[in-house]
Coordinates of C-alpha atoms and ligand atoms in Angstrom, one line a residue:
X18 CA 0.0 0.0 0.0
X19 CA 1.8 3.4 -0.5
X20 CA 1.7 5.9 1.8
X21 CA -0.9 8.4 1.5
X22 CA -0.2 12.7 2.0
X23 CA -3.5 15.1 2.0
X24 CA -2.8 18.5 1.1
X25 CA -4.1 21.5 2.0
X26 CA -4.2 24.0 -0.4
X27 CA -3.6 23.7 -4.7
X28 CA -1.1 26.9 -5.4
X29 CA 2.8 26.4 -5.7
X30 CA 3.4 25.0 -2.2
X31 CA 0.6 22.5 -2.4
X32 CA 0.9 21.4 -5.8
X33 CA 5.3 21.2 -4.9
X34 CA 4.7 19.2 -2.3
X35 CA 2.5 16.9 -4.3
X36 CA 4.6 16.5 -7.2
X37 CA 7.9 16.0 -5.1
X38 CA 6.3 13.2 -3.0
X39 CA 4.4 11.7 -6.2
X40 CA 7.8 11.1 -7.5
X41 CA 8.7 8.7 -4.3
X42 CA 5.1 6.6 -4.4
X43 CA 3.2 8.6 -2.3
X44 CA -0.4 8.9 -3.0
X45 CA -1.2 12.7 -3.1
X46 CA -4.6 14.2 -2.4
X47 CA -4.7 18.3 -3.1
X48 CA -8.0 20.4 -1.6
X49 CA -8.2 23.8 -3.0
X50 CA -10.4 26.2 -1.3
X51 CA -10.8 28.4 -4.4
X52 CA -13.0 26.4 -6.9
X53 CA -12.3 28.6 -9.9
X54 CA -8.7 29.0 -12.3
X55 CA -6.0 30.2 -10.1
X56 CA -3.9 31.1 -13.2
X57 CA -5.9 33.8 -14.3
X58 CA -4.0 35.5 -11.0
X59 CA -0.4 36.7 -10.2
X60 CA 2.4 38.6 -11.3
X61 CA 5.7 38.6 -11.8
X62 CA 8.8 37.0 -9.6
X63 CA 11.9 36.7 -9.5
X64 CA 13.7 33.2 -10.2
X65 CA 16.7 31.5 -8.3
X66 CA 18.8 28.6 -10.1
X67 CA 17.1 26.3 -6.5
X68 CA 13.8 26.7 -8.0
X69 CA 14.5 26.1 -11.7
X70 CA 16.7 23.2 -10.8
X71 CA 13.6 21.8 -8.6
X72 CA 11.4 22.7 -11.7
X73 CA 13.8 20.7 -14.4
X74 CA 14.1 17.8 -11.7
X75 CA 10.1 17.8 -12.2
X76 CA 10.4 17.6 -16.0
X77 CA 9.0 21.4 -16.4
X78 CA 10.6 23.4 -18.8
X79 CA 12.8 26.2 -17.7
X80 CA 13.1 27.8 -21.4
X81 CA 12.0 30.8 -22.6
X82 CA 8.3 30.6 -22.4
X83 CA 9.0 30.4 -18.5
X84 CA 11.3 33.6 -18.1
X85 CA 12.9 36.7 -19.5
X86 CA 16.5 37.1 -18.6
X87 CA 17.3 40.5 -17.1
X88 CA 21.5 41.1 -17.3
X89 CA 21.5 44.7 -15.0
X90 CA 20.2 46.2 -12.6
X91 CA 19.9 49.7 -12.6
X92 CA 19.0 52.8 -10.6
X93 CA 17.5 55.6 -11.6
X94 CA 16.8 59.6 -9.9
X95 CA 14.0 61.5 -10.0
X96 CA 15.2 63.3 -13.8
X97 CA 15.6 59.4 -15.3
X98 CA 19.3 59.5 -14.6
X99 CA 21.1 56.0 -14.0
X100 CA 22.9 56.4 -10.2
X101 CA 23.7 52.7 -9.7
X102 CA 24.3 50.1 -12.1
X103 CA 25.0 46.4 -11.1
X104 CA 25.4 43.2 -13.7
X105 CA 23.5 40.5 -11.9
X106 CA 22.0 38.0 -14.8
X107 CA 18.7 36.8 -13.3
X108 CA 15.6 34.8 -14.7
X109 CA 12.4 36.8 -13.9
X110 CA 9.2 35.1 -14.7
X111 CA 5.2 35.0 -14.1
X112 CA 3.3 33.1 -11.2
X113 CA 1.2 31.7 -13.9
X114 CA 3.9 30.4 -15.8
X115 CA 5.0 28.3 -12.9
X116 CA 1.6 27.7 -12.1
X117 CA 0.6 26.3 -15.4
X118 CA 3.9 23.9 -15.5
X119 CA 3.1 22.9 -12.0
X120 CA -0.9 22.1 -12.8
X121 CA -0.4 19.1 -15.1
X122 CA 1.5 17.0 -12.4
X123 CA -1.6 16.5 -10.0
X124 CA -4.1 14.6 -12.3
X125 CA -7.9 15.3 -11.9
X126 CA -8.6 12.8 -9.6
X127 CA -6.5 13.7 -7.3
X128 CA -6.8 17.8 -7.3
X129 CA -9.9 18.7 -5.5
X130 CA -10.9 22.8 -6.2
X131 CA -14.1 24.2 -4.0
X132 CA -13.1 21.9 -1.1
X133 CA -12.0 24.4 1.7
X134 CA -10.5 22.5 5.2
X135 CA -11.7 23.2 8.4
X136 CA -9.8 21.2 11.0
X137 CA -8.5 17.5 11.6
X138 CA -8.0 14.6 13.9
X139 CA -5.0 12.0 14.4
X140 CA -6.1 8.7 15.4
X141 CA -2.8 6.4 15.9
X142 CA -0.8 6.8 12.7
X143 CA -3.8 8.8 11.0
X144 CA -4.6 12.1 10.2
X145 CA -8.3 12.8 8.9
X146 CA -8.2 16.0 7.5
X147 CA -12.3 17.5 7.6
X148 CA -13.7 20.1 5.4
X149 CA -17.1 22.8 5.4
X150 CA -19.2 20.3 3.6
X151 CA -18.7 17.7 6.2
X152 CA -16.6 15.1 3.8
X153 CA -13.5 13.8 5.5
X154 CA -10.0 13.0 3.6
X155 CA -7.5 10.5 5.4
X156 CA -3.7 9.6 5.3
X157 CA -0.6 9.6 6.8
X158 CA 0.5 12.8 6.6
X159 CA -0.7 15.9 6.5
X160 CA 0.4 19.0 4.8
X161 CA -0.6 22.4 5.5
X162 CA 0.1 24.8 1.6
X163 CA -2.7 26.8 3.0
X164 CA -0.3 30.2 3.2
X165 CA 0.0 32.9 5.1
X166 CA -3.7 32.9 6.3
X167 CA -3.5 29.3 7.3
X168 CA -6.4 27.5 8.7
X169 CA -4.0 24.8 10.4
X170 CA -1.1 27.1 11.7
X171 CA -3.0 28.8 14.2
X172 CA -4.4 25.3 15.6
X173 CA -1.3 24.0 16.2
X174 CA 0.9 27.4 16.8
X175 CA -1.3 30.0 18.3
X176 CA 1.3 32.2 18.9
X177 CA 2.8 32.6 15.6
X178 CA 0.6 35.5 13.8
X179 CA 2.0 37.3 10.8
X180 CA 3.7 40.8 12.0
X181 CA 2.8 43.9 9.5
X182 CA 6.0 44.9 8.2
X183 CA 4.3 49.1 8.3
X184 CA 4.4 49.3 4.2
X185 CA 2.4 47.6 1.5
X186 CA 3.3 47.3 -2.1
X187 CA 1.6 48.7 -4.4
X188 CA 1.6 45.8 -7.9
X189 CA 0.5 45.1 -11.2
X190 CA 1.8 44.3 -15.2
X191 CA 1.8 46.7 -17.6
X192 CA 2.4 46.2 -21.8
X193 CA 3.7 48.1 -23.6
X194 CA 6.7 49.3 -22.5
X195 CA 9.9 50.4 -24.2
X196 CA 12.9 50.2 -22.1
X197 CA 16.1 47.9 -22.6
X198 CA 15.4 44.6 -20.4
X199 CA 17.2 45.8 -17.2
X200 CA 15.7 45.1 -13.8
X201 CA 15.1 48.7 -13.0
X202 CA 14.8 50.3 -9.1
X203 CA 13.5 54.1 -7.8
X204 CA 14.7 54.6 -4.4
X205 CA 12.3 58.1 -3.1
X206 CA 12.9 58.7 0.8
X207 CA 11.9 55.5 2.6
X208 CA 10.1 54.2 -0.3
X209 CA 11.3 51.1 -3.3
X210 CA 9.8 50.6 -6.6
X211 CA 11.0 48.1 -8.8
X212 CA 10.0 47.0 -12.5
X213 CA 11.1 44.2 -14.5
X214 CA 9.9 42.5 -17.7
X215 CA 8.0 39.4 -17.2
X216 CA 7.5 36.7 -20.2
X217 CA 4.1 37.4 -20.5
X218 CA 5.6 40.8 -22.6
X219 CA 4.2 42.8 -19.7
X220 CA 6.3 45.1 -17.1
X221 CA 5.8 43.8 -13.9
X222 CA 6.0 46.7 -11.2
X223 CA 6.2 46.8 -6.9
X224 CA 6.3 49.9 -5.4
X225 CA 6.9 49.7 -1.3
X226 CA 5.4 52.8 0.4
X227 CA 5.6 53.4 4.3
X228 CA 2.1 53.2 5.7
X229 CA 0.4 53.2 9.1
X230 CA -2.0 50.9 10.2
X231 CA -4.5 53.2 10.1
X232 CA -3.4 54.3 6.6
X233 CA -3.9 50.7 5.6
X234 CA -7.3 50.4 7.1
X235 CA -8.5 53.2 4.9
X236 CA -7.0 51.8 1.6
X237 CA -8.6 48.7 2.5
X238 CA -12.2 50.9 3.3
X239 CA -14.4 50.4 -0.5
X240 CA -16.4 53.4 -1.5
X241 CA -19.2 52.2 0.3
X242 CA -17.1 52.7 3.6
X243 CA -16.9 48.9 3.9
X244 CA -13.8 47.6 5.5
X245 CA -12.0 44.8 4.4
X246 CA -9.3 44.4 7.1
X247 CA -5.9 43.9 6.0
X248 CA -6.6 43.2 2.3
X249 CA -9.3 44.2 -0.8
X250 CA -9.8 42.9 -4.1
X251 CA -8.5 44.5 -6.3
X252 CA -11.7 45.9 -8.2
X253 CA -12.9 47.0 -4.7
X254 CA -9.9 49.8 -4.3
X255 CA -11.3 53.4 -4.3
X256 CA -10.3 55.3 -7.2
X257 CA -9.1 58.5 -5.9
X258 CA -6.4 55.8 -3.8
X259 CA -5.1 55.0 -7.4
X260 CA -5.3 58.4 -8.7
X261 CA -3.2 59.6 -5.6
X262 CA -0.9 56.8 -6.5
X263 CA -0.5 57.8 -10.3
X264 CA 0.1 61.6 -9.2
X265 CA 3.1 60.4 -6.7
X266 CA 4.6 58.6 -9.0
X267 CA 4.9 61.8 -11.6
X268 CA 6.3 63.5 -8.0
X269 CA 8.7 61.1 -6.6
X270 CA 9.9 58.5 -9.6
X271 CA 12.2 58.8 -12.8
X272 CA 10.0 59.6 -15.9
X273 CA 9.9 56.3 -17.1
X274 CA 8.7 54.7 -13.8
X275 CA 5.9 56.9 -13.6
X276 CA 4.8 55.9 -17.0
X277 CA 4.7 52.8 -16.2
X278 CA 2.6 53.6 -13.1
X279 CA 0.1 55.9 -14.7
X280 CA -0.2 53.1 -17.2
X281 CA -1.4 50.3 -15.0
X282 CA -4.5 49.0 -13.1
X283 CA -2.3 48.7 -9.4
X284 CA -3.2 46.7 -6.3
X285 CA -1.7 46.5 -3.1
X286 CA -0.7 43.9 -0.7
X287 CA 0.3 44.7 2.8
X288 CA 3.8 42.8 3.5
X289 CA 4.1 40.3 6.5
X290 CA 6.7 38.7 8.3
X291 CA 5.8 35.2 9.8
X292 CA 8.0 32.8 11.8
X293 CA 6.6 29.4 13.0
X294 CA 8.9 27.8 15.8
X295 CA 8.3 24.7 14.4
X296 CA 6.9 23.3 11.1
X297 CA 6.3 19.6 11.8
X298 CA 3.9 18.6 14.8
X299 CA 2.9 15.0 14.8
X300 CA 1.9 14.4 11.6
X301 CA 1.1 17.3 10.4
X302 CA 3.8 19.9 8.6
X303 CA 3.7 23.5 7.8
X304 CA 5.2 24.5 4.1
X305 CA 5.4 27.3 2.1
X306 CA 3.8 30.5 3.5
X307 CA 1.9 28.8 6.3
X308 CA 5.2 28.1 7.6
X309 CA 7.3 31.3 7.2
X310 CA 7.0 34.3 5.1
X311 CA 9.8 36.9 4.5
X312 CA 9.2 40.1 2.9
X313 CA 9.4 40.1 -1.1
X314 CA 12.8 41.5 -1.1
X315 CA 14.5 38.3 -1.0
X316 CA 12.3 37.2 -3.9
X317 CA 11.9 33.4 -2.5
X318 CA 8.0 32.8 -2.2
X319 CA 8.3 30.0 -4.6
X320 CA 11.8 29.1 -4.1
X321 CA 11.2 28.1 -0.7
X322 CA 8.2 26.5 -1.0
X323 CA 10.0 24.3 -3.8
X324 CA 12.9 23.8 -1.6
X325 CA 10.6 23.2 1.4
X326 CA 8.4 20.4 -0.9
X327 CA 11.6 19.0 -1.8
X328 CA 12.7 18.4 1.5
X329 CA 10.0 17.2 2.5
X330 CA 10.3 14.0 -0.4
X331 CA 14.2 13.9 0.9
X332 CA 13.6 13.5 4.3
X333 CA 11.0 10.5 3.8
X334 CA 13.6 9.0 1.2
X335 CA 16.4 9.4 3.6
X336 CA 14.8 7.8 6.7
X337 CA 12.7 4.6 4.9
X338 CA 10.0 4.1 6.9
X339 CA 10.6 5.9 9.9
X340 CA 8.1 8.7 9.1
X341 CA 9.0 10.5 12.6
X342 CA 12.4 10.6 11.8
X343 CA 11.6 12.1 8.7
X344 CA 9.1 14.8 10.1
X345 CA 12.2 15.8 12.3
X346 CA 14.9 16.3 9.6
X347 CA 12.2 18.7 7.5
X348 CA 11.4 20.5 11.1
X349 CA 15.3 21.2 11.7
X350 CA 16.4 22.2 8.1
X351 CA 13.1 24.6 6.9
X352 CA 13.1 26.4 10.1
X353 CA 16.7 27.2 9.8
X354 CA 16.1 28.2 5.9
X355 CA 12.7 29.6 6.7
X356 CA 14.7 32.2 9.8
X357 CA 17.0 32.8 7.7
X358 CA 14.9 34.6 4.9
X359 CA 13.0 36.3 7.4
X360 CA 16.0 37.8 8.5
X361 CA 17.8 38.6 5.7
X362 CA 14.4 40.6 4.0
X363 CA 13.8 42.3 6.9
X364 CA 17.4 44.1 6.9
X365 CA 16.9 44.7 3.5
X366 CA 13.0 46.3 4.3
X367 CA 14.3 47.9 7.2
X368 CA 14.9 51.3 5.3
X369 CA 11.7 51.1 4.3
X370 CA 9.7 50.7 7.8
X371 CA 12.2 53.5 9.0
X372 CA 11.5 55.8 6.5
X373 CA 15.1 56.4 6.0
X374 CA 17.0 57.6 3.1
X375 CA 18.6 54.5 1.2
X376 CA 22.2 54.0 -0.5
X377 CA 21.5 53.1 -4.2
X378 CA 24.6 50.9 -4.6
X379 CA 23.8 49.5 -1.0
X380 CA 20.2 48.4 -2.3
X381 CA 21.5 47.3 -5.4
X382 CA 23.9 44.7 -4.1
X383 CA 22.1 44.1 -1.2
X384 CA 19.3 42.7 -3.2
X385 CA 21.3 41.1 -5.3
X386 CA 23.5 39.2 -2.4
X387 CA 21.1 37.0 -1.4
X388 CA 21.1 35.5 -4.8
X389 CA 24.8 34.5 -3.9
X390 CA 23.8 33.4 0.0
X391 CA 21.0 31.1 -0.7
X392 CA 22.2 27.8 0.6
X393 CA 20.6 25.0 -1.7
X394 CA 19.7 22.6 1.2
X395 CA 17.1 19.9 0.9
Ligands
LIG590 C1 -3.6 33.3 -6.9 C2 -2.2 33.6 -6.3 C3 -1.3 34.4 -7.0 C4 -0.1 34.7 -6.5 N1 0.8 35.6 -7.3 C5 2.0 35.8 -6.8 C6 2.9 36.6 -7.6 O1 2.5 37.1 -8.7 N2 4.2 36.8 -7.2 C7 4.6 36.3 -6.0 O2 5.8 36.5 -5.7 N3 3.8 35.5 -5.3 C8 2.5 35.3 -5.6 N4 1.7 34.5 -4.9 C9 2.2 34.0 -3.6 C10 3.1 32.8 -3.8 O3 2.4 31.8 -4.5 C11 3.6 32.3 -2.5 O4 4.3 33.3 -1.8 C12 4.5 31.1 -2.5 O5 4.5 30.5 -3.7 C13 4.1 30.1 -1.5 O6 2.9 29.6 -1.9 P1 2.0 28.8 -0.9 O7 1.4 27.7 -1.8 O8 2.7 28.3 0.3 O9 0.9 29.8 -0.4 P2 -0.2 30.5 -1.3 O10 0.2 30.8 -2.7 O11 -0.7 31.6 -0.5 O12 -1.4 29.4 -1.4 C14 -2.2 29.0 -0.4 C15 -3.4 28.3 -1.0 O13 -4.1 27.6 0.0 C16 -5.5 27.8 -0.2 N5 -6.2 27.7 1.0 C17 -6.1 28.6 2.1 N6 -6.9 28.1 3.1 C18 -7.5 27.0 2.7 C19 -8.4 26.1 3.3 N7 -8.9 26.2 4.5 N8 -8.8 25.0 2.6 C20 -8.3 24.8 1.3 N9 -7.5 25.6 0.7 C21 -7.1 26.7 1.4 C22 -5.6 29.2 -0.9 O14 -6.8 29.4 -1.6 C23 -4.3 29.2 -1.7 O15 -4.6 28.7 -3.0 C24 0.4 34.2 -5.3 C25 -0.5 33.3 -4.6 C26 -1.7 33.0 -5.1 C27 -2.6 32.1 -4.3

């Protein structure tokens, strides 16, 4: 009989961790709480060689069609005028893209959409995961993809709540846009925006702006005076918010940033820091975002949670049938990865929250660095 994993959640963690332990004989259930496409979502990201190498060893194609490679990166003053330059090659690509090579590998049968979780049980070796329409899913192990607003992290680590880093960034993809393929940065006071081509032939933009709580419960207010906590959809945001936004950018960024602001259709997501103490209880593990977030400067979303699905596989490989044994290795090794991009984005953030003036060539090889420090542990 193999061994049987349910998984909680269907984006890039969920459907990693599937495909990683697929390749060892594991039976792999995925539940999705969202029943419609999620590749009609996303933006752009940044690549590191970890996660193409895990994509290749998963038979995806790491060509072309998956990323645009950007050779400099390049800062520019308010008149357009280059300050910093750095040549750092790097492989910049869209969440869908990812997604869509990541899809395929989790057949039908075994990828269930509009099934959200709601809690579980272990019985012995079991683990019956239960969901809002009352069905039940059972197996050895399971695995919580559900991100940073888990459903499973807070039942077994109360104490681990995301921390608001005080700024948001401001997204979105543009077409149309004529500039040499450099990855380009605008530092105002206390404030990063970034653009990049994406394979999509779009721009893909993030512009980091100070704001205060309260600030960010008034972005997330809809013109009906509605609320929405911490986040809104994105057709929800008040328009003046984006026409404020569009008349900063003509104030505070190089010409051709601001075009490519005024040009898009932005939303914002408020940026969290998240550390769990430990990712493996019983049997039950924490992976990707519902384990530990760090702030998008280290650019590792996906990388981790493809280094974290990976290690997951390894550590079952490694220890045969000792499934505790296992559960340990994965516990030790992606909380030491998972501290360790935590830390290292919030130094690079920490301008930002301060609302301090930043060093251009700092920034620039700051962000670059980490490219250089990742350790490729599994
Ligand atoms: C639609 C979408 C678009 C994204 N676009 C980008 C992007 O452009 N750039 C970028 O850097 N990062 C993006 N991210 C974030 C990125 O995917 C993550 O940072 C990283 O890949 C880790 O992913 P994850 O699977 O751990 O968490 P997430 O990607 O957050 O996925 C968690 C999944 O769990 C599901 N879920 C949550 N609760 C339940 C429940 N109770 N029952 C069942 N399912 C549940 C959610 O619907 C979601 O699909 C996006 C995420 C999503 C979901």
């Amino acid at each position: 009989m193999p061994r049987r994993a349910v998984v909680i959640g269907g984006s890039m963690g969920g459907l990693l961790a599937a495909a990683f332990l697929q390749r060892i004989g594991w039976e792999v259930d995925v539940y999705e709480r969202t029943a419609d496409d999620l590749a009609t979502r996303g933006a752009g990201l940044g690549t590191h060689e970890a996660l193409l190498e895990g994509l290749r060893a998963l038979g995806i194609d790491t060509g072309e069609r998956l990323g645009v490679l950007v050779r400099d990166r390049v800062c520019l003053d308010r008149a357009g005028d280059v300050i910093a330059r750095r040549t750092l090659p790097q492989v910049m690509t869209h969440w869908a893209r990812i997604y869509e090579g990541l899809r395929p590998l989790v057949d039908r049968a075994h990828f269930h959409a509009g099934r959200s979780f709601t809690r579980w049980r272990q019985t012995g070796a079991e683990v019956v995961a239960q969901f809002d329409d009352g069905s039940e899913a059972a197996g050895d192990l399971l695995i919580a993809a559900d991100g940073l607003r888990s459903t499973i992290r807070p039942q077994l680590e109360p104490q681990a709540q995301p921390r608001y880093a005080g700024y948001i960034g401001w997204r979105g993809t543009v077409m149309g846009i004529d500039l040499p393929r450099d990855y380009y940065f605008g530092l105002p006071r206390g404030e990063m925006m970034l653009t990049y081509p994406v394979p999509t032939g779009e721009w893909n933009f993030v512009w980091y702006r100070p704001t205060s709580e309260h600030e960010l419960a008034d972005l997330c207010t809809d013109a009906s005076g509605c609320c929405h906590g911490n986040a809104i959809a994105p057709p929800l945001i008040r328009p003046e918010l984006v026409a404020r936004l569009k008349r900063d950018a003509h104030e505070l960024l190089a010409p051709q940033l601001a075009f490519i602001i005024e040009r898009s259709q932005p939303f914002f997501q408020a940026i969290f820091d998240l550390e769990s103490p430990r990712v493996a209880h019983g049997r039950v593990v924490l992976l990707g975002d519902s384990a530990f977030v760090a702030r998008p400067h280290v650019g590792m979303g996906v990388t981790k949670a493809s280094l974290d699905a990976r290690c997951l596989a390894r550590s079952i490989e490694l220890a045969g049938d000792d499934l505790d044994a296992s559960l340990e290795r994965y516990n030790r090794m992606r909380c030491e990865f998972g501290r360790w991009c935590v830390n290292r984005s919030r130094s690079i953030g920490a301008y930002i929250e301060q609302r301090a003036v930043a060093d251009p060539a700092r920034v620039l090889s700051d962000v670059g660095a980490v490219r250089a420090e990742i350790a490729i542990t599994y």
